[in-house]
Amino acid sequence: MGFFWVALGGAIGAMTRYAVSLIPVKSTFPWLTLFTNLVGAMLIGFITGIAAEKNGVSQNMILFWKTGVCGGFTTFSTFSLETYTLLEHRLYAQGGIYMMISVVFCIFGVLCGKKLALLLPFSSE
């Protein structure tokens, strides 16, 4: 049953992300992505806080909101929660290393993906 709730939440999160991307903003700075990431981070923090305070929240609802909606909306929210949790537990070195590695390696991953795409024989037809 968990897969159903994740899928449903993921569909809603992805559609919401797409809707946000349609907002007409004329700027070279990625304001909509920043907005999405901030909202996603606040949402996953809120859900985590509610789940910790209210023992009556079902695991399916947590899966729906955290993994589904937030995951479909932005995975940056999960990264933000994990980083915050490390810092909250005073694991400052681990938190800092996790932030640095995540950002640097993910940007490097984009570079590698783009280079790989140039190497593969795609047809333009």
Short mmCIF file of C-alpha atoms in Angstrom, two decimals:
data_model
loop_
_atom_site.label_atom_id
_atom_site.label_comp_id
_atom_site.label_asym_id
_atom_site.label_seq_id
_atom_site.Cartn_x
_atom_site.Cartn_y
_atom_site.Cartn_z
CA MET A 1 0.00 0.00 0.00
CA GLY A 2 2.95 2.32 0.61
CA PHE A 3 3.81 2.36 -3.10
CA PHE A 4 0.32 3.64 -3.88
CA TRP A 5 0.66 6.59 -1.48
CA VAL A 6 4.16 7.44 -2.76
CA ALA A 7 2.96 7.29 -6.37
CA LEU A 8 -0.11 9.41 -5.69
CA GLY A 9 1.89 12.01 -3.77
CA GLY A 10 4.64 11.94 -6.39
CA ALA A 11 2.15 12.66 -9.16
CA ILE A 12 0.71 15.59 -7.23
CA GLY A 13 4.19 16.91 -6.39
CA ALA A 14 5.38 16.62 -9.99
CA MET A 15 2.27 18.33 -11.37
CA THR A 16 2.64 21.11 -8.83
CA ARG A 17 6.30 21.54 -9.78
CA TYR A 18 5.31 21.80 -13.42
CA ALA A 19 2.60 24.35 -12.58
CA VAL A 20 5.16 26.49 -10.75
CA SER A 21 7.49 26.32 -13.77
CA LEU A 22 4.74 27.89 -15.91
CA ILE A 23 4.72 31.11 -13.87
CA PRO A 24 6.06 33.79 -16.22
CA VAL A 25 9.25 35.20 -14.68
CA LYS A 26 11.72 37.11 -16.83
CA SER A 27 15.11 36.63 -15.23
CA THR A 28 18.31 34.72 -15.84
CA PHE A 29 18.37 33.75 -12.15
CA PRO A 30 16.43 30.52 -11.42
CA TRP A 31 13.91 32.14 -9.06
CA LEU A 32 11.22 29.51 -9.62
CA THR A 33 13.60 26.65 -8.80
CA LEU A 34 14.79 28.49 -5.71
CA PHE A 35 11.17 29.09 -4.72
CA THR A 36 10.34 25.41 -5.30
CA ASN A 37 13.31 24.26 -3.24
CA LEU A 38 12.49 26.62 -0.39
CA VAL A 39 8.82 25.60 -0.33
CA GLY A 40 9.79 21.93 -0.52
CA ALA A 41 12.27 22.32 2.33
CA MET A 42 9.67 24.09 4.48
CA LEU A 43 7.05 21.48 3.63
CA ILE A 44 9.24 18.50 4.49
CA GLY A 45 10.29 20.23 7.72
CA PHE A 46 6.64 20.86 8.59
CA ILE A 47 5.68 17.25 7.84
CA THR A 48 8.59 15.92 9.89
CA GLY A 49 7.64 18.20 12.77
CA ILE A 50 3.99 17.15 12.67
CA ALA A 51 4.94 13.47 12.48
CA ALA A 52 7.25 13.84 15.49
CA GLU A 53 4.67 15.72 17.58
CA LYS A 54 1.51 13.84 16.59
CA ASN A 55 1.78 10.12 17.14
CA GLY A 56 -1.52 9.61 15.31
CA VAL A 57 -0.11 10.43 11.85
CA SER A 58 -0.22 7.28 9.75
CA GLN A 59 2.87 5.96 8.01
CA ASN A 60 0.94 6.10 4.72
CA MET A 61 0.35 9.84 5.14
CA ILE A 62 4.02 10.39 5.92
CA LEU A 63 4.93 8.43 2.78
CA PHE A 64 2.38 10.41 0.78
CA TRP A 65 3.68 13.81 1.90
CA LYS A 66 7.43 13.32 2.48
CA THR A 67 8.40 10.77 -0.14
CA GLY A 68 5.59 11.38 -2.61
CA VAL A 69 4.66 15.06 -2.69
CA CYS A 70 8.03 16.44 -1.59
CA GLY A 71 9.92 13.90 -3.69
CA GLY A 72 7.87 14.71 -6.78
CA PHE A 73 8.04 18.44 -6.09
CA THR A 74 11.78 18.54 -5.34
CA THR A 75 14.38 16.17 -3.96
CA PHE A 76 16.17 19.23 -2.61
CA SER A 77 13.75 19.10 0.29
CA THR A 78 15.11 15.71 1.32
CA PHE A 79 18.69 16.97 1.03
CA SER A 80 17.75 19.96 3.19
CA LEU A 81 16.11 17.78 5.86
CA GLU A 82 19.08 15.39 5.98
CA THR A 83 21.54 18.28 6.28
CA TYR A 84 19.44 19.93 8.99
CA THR A 85 19.23 16.64 10.90
CA LEU A 86 23.02 16.25 10.85
CA LEU A 87 23.48 19.82 12.08
CA GLU A 88 20.70 19.43 14.67
CA HIS A 89 22.57 16.43 16.07
CA ARG A 90 25.71 18.59 16.20
CA LEU A 91 27.41 16.58 13.49
CA TYR A 92 28.75 19.80 11.98
CA ALA A 93 31.64 18.26 10.07
CA GLN A 94 29.40 15.59 8.55
CA GLY A 95 26.76 18.17 7.70
CA GLY A 96 29.29 20.47 6.05
CA ILE A 97 30.91 17.64 4.13
CA TYR A 98 27.50 16.34 3.04
CA MET A 99 26.51 19.79 1.76
CA MET A 100 29.77 20.31 -0.09
CA ILE A 101 29.91 16.85 -1.61
CA SER A 102 26.24 16.95 -2.61
CA VAL A 103 26.50 20.27 -4.41
CA VAL A 104 29.89 19.68 -6.05
CA PHE A 105 29.23 16.08 -7.08
CA CYS A 106 25.76 16.80 -8.38
CA ILE A 107 27.04 19.67 -10.53
CA PHE A 108 29.80 17.34 -11.72
CA GLY A 109 27.10 14.73 -12.43
CA VAL A 110 25.27 17.22 -14.64
CA LEU A 111 28.52 17.90 -16.50
CA CYS A 112 29.16 14.15 -16.97
CA GLY A 113 25.59 13.56 -18.14
CA LYS A 114 25.83 16.36 -20.69
CA LYS A 115 29.18 15.06 -21.97
CA LEU A 116 27.80 11.51 -22.20
CA ALA A 117 24.79 12.78 -24.16
CA LEU A 118 27.16 14.35 -26.70
CA LEU A 119 28.96 11.01 -27.15
CA LEU A 120 25.85 8.95 -27.85
CA PRO A 121 24.55 8.73 -31.40
CA PHE A 122 21.12 10.36 -31.18
CA SER A 123 19.09 10.89 -34.29
CA SER A 124 17.62 14.33 -34.79
CA GLU A 125 14.72 12.89 -36.78
#
